[in-house]
CSV table of C-alpha atoms and ligand atoms in Angstrom, one decimal:
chain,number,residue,atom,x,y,z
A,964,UNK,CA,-1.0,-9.8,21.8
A,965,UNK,CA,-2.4,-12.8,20.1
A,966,UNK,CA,-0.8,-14.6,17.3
A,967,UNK,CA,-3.1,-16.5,14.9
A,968,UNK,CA,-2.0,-18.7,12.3
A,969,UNK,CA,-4.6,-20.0,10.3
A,970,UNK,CA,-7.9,-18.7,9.1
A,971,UNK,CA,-9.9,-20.8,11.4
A,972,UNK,CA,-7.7,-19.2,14.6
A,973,UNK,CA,-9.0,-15.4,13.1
A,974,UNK,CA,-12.4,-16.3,12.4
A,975,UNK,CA,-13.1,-17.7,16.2
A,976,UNK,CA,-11.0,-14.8,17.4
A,977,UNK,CA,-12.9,-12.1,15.3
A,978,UNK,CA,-16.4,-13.8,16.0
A,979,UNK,CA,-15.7,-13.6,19.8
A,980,UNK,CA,-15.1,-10.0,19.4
A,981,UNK,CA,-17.9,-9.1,17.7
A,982,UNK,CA,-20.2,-11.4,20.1
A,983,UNK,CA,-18.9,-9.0,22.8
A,984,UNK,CA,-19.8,-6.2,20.7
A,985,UNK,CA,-16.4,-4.7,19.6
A,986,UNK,CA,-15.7,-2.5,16.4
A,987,UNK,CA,-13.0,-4.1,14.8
A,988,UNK,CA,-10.0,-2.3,12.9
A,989,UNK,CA,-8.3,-4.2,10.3
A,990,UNK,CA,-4.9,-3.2,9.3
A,991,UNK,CA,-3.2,-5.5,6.0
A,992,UNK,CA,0.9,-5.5,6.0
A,993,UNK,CA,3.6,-7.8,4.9
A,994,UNK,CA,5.3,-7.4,7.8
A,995,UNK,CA,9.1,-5.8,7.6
A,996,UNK,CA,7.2,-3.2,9.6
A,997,UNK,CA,8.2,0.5,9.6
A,998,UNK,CA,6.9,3.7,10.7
A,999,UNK,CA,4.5,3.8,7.7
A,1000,UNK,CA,3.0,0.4,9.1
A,1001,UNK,CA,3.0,1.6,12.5
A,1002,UNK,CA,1.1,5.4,11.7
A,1003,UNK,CA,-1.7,3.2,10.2
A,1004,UNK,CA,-1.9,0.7,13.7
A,1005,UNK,CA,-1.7,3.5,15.9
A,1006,UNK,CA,-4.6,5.0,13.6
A,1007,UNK,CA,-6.6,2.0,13.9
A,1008,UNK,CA,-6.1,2.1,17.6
A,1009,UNK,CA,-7.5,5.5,17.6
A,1010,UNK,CA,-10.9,4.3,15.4
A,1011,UNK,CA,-11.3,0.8,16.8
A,1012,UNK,CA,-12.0,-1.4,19.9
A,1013,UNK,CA,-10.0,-3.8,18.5
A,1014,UNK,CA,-7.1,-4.0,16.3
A,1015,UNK,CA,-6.1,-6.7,13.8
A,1016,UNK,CA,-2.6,-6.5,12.2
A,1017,UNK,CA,-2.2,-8.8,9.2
A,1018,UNK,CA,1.7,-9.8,8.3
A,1019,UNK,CA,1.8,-12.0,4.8
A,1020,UNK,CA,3.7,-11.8,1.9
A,1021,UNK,CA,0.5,-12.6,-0.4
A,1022,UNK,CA,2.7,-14.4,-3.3
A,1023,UNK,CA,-0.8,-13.9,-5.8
A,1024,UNK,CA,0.2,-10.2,-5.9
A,1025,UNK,CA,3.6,-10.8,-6.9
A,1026,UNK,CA,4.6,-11.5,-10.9
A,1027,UNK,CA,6.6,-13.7,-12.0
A,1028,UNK,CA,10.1,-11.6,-11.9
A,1029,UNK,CA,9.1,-10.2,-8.9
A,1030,UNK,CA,10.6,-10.2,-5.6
A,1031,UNK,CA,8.4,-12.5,-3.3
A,1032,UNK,CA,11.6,-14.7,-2.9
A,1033,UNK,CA,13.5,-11.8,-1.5
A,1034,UNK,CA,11.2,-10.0,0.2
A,1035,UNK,CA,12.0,-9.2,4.2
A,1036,UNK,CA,10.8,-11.5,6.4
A,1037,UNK,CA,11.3,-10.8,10.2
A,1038,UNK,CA,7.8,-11.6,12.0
A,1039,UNK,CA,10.1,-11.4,15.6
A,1040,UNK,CA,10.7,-7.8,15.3
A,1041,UNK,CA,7.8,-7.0,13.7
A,1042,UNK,CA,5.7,-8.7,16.9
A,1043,UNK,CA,7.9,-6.7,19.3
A,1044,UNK,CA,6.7,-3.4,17.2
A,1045,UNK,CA,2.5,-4.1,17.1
A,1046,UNK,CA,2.8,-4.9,20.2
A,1047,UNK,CA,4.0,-1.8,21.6
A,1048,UNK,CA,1.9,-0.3,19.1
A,1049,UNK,CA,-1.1,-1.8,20.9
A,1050,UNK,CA,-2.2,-4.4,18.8
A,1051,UNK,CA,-4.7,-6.8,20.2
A,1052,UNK,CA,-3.7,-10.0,17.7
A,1053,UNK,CA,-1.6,-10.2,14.5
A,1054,UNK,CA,-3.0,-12.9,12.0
A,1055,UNK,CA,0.6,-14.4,10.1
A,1056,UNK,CA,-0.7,-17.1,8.1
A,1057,UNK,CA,1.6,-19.5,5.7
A,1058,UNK,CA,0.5,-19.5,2.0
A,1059,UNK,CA,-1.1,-23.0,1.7
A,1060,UNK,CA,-3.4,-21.8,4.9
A,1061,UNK,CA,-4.9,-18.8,2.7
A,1062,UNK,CA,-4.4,-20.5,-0.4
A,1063,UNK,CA,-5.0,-24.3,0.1
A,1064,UNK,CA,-5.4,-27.0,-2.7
A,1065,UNK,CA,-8.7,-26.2,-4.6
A,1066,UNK,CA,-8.9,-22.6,-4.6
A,1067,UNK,CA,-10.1,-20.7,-7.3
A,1068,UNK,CA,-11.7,-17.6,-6.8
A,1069,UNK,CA,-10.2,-14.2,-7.3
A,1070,UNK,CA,-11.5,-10.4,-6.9
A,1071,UNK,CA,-10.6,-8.7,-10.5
A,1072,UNK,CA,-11.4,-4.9,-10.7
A,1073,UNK,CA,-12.0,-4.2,-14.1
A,1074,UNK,CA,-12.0,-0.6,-14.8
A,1075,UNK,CA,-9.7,1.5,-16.6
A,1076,UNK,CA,-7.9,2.8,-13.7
A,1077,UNK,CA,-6.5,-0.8,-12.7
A,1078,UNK,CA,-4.3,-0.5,-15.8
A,1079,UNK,CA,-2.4,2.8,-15.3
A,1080,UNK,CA,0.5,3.1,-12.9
A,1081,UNK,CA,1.4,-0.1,-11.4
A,1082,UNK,CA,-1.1,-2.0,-12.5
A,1083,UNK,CA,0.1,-1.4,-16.2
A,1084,UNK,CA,3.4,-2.6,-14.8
A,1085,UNK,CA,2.7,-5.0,-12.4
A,1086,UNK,CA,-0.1,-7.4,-14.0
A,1087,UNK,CA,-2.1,-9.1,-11.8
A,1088,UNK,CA,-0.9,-7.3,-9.3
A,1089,UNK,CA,-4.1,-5.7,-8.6
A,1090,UNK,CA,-6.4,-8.9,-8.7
A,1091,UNK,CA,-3.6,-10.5,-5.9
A,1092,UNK,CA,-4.3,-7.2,-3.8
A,1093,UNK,CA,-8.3,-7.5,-4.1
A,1094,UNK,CA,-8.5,-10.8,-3.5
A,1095,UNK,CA,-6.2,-11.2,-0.4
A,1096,UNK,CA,-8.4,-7.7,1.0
A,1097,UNK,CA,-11.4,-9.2,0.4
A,1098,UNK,CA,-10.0,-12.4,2.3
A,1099,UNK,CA,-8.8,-10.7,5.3
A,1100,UNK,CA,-12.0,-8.3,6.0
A,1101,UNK,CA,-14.1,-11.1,5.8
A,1102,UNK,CA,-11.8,-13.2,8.1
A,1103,UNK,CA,-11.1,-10.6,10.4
A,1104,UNK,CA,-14.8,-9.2,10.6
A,1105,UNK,CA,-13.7,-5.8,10.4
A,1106,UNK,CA,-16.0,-3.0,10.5
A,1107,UNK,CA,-12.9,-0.5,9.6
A,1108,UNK,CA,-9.5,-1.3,7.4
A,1109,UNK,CA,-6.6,1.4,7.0
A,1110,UNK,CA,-4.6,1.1,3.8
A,1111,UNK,CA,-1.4,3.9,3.2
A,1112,UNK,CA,-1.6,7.1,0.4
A,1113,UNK,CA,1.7,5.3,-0.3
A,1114,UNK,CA,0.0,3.0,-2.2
A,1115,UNK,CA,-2.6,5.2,-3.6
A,1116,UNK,CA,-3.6,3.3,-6.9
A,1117,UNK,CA,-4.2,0.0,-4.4
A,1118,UNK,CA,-6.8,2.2,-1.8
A,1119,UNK,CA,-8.7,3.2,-5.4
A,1120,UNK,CA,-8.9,-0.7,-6.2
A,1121,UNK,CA,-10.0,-1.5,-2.6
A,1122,UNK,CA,-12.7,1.6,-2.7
A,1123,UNK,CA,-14.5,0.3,-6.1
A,1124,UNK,CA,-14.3,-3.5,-5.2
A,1125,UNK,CA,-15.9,-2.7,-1.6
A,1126,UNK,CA,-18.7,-0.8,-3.1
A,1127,UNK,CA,-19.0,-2.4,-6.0
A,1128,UNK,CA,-20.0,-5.9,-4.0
A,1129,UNK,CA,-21.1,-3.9,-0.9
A,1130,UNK,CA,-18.8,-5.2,1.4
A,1131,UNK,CA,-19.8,-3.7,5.5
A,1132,UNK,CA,-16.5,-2.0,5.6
A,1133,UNK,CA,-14.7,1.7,6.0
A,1134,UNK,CA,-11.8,2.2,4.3
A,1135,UNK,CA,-9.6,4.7,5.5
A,1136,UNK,CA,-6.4,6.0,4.1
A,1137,UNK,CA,-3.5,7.3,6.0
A,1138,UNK,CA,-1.1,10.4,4.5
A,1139,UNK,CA,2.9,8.8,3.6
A,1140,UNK,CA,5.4,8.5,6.6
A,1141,UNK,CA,8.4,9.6,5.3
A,1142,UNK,CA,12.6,9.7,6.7
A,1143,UNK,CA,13.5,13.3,7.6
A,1144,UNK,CA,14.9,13.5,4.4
A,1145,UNK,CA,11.9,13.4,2.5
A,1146,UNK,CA,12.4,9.5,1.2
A,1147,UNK,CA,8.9,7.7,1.5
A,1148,UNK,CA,9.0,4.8,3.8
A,1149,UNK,CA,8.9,1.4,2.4
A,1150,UNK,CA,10.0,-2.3,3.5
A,1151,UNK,CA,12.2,-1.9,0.0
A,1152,UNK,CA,13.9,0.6,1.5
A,1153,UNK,CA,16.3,-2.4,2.9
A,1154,UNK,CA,17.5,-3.2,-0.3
A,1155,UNK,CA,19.0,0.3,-0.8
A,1156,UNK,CA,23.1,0.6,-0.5
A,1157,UNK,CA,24.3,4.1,1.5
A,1158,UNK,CA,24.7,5.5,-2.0
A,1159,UNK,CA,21.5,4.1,-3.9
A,1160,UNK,CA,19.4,6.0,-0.2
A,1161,UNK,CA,21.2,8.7,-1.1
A,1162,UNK,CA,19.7,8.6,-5.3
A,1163,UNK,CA,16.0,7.7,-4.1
A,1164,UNK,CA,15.8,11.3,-2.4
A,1165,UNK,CA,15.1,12.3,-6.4
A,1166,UNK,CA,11.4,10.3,-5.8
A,1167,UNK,CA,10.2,13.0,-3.5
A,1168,UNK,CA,12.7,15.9,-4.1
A,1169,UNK,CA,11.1,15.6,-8.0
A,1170,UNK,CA,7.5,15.6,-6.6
A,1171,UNK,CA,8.2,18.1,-4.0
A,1172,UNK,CA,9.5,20.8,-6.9
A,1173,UNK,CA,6.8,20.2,-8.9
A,1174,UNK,CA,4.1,20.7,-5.9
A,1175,UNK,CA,6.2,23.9,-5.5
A,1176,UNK,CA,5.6,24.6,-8.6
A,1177,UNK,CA,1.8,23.8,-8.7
A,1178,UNK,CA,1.4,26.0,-5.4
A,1179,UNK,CA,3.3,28.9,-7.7
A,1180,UNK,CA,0.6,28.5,-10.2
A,1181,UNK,CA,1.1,26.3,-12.6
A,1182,UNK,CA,-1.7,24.0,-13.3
A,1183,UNK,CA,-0.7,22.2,-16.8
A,1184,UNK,CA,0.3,18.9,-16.4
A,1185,UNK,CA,2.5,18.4,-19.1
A,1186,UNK,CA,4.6,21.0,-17.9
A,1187,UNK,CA,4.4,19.8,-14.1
A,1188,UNK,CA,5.6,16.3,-15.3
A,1189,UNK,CA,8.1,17.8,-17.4
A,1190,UNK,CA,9.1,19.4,-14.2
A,1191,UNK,CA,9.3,15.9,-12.3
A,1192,UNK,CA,10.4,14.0,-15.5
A,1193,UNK,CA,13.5,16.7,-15.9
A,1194,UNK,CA,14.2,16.6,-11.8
A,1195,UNK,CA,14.7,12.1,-12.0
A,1196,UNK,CA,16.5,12.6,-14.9
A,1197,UNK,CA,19.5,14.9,-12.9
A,1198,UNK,CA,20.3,11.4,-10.6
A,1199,UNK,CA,22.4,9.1,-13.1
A,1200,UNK,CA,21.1,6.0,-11.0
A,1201,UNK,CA,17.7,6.9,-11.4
A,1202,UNK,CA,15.7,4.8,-14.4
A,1203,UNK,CA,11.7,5.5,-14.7
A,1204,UNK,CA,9.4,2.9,-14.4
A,1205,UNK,CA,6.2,5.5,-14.7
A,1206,UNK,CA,5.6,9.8,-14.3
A,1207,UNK,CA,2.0,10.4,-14.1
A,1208,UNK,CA,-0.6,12.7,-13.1
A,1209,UNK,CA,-4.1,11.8,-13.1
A,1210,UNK,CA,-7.1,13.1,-11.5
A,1211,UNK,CA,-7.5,11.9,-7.9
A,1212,UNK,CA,-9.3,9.2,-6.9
A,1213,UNK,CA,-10.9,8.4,-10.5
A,1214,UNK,CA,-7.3,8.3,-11.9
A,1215,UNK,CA,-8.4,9.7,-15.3
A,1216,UNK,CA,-6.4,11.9,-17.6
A,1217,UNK,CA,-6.0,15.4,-17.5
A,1218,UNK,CA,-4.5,18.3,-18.8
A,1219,UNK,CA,-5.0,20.5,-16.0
A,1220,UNK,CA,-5.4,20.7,-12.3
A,1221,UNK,CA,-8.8,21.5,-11.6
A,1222,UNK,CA,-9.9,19.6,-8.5
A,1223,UNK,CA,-8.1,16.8,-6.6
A,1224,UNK,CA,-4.9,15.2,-8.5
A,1225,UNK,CA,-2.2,12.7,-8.1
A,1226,UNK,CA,1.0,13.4,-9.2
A,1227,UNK,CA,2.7,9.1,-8.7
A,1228,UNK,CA,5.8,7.7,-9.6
A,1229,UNK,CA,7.9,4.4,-9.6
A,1230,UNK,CA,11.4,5.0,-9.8
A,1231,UNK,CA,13.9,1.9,-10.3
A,1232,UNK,CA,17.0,3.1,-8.2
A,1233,UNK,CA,19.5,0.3,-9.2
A,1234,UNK,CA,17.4,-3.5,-9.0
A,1235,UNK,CA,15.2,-2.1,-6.4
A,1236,UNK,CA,11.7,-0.1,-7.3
A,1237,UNK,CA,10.5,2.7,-5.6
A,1238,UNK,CA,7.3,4.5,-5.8
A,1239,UNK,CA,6.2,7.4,-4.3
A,1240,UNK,CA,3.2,9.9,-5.5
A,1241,UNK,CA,1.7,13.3,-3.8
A,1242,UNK,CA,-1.9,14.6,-4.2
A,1243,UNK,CA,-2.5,17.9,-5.3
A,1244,UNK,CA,-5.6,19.7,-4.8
A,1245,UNK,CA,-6.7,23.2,-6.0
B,2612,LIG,P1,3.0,-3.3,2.7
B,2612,LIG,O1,3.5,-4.0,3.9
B,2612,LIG,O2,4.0,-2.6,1.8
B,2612,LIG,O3,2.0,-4.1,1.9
B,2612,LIG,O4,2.2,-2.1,3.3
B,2612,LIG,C1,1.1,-2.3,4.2
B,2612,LIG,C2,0.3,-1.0,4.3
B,2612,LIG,O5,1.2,0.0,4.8
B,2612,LIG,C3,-0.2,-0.5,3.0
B,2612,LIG,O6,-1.5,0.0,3.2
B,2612,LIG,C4,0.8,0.6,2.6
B,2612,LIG,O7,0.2,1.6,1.8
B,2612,LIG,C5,1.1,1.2,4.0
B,2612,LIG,N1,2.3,1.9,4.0
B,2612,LIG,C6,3.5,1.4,3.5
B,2612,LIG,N2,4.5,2.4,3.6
B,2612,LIG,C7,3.8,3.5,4.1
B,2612,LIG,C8,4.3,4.8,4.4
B,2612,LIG,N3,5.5,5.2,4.2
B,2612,LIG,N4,3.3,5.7,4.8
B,2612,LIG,C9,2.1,5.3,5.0
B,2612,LIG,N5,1.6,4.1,4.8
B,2612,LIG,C10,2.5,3.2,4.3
């Protein structure tokens, strides 16, 4: 596996590759790599000739009080694991290579969508995400990228900025990898104590009842929040950041489940935040 460093090392890597013809799969991370990560590089493996693995903390996505500081860094172990997923090169670039004196040029996605969820929470969030996406497909040539349902709000923001300024992509998304016990996984996971794992099974136990409940019928969505709302509320370390459901992928509101849904949460579960979501479709 190769290991580029710099934007000039993945732009003579990915023009070599496509000079000998190869469809290249593009798969962003920032590294701290678990099972979710690995689904979407043994996906790309599946759909591409050749597969690019990004690892980089993109510090424009993050806000102010945010955790860029504290956020896992172990690119050893995380090589080891694309590896012997079959990567073909992992681009781990330093900040100032992707973000050198002089730049000034971000991707903002305007619509109303970008607001909701974690983009109401997280500002700027989105317009880090968009640019550093738009970055990395250009860099890495990729004919294909795969992005997780785990972050479903961020694959609607990649979807509207690639056709909105035509960019020769596919964007794919990949279902949530979760632990046996239901708990979506996520780098953040780390920062959970033996009891606080325990409290974050409310994230998917809340939206599992409430799917349970949609599949018995019920299709009005203040009632299937209330359902979700009431289920956080039983876990006394649980605080909500957000419990939404919006229609899927145009994230609009709605007040009942007619076609394709998302049901999303972010749950703080002592300092760390957690989000989860599950789509519904009748
Ligand atoms: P991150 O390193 O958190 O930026 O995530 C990199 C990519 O992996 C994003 O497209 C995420 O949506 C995806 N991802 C993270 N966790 C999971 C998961 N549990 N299941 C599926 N995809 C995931």
């Amino acid at each position: 596996m190769k290991i580029l460093y710099t934007q000039h090392e993945i732009k003579e890597y990915a023009v070599e590759q496509k000079k000998a013809g190869k469809l290249i799969g593009l798969v962003p991370t920032m590294g701290a790599l678990h099972e979710g990560h690995l689904t979407l590089m043994r996906k790309a493996r599946e759909a591409a000739d050749i597969v690019i693995a990004s690892v980089f903390v993109n510090p424009v996505q993050f806000g102010p009080n945010e955790d860029f500081d504290a956020y896992p860094r172990q690119f050893e172990e995380d090589c080891a694991k694309l590896e012997a997923a079959g990567v073909d090169a992992v681009f781990h670039p330093e900040p100032k290579d992707m973000y050198p004196d002089g730049f000034c040029t971000y991707v903002n996605v305007e619509g109303d969508f970008t607001k909701k969820l974690c983009g109401g929470q997280r500002p700027g969030h989105f317009r880090g995400v968009a640019t550093v996406v738009t970055k990395l497909i250009n860099l890495a040539r990729a004919d294909k990228a795969f992005f997780g349902q785990k972050d479903a709000q961020q694959v609607c923001v990649i979807r509207r900025f690639v056709e909105d300024l035509a960019i020769p992509v596919e964007i794919n998304m990949v279902p949530i990898v979760r632990e046996d016990s239901g708990l979506a996984r996520s780098s953040r996971n780390m920062y959970l104590s033996a009891t606080e794992k325990e409290a974050a099974l409310v994230l998917s136990r809340s939206l599992r009842t409430a799917e349970k409940a949609f599949n018995d019928g019920i299709s009005d969505v203040s009632e299937l929040k209330r359902i979700i709302v009431n289920t956080i509320k039983e876990e006394p370390m649980a605080v909500i950041d957000y419990a939404e459901i919006y229609s899927f992928p145009g994230l609009e509101e709605i007040s009942k489940i007619e076609g394709e849904a998302i049901m999303a949460i972010a749950v703080k579960i002592g300092k760390t935040r957690l989000i989860d979501n599950i789509i519904l479709n009748l």
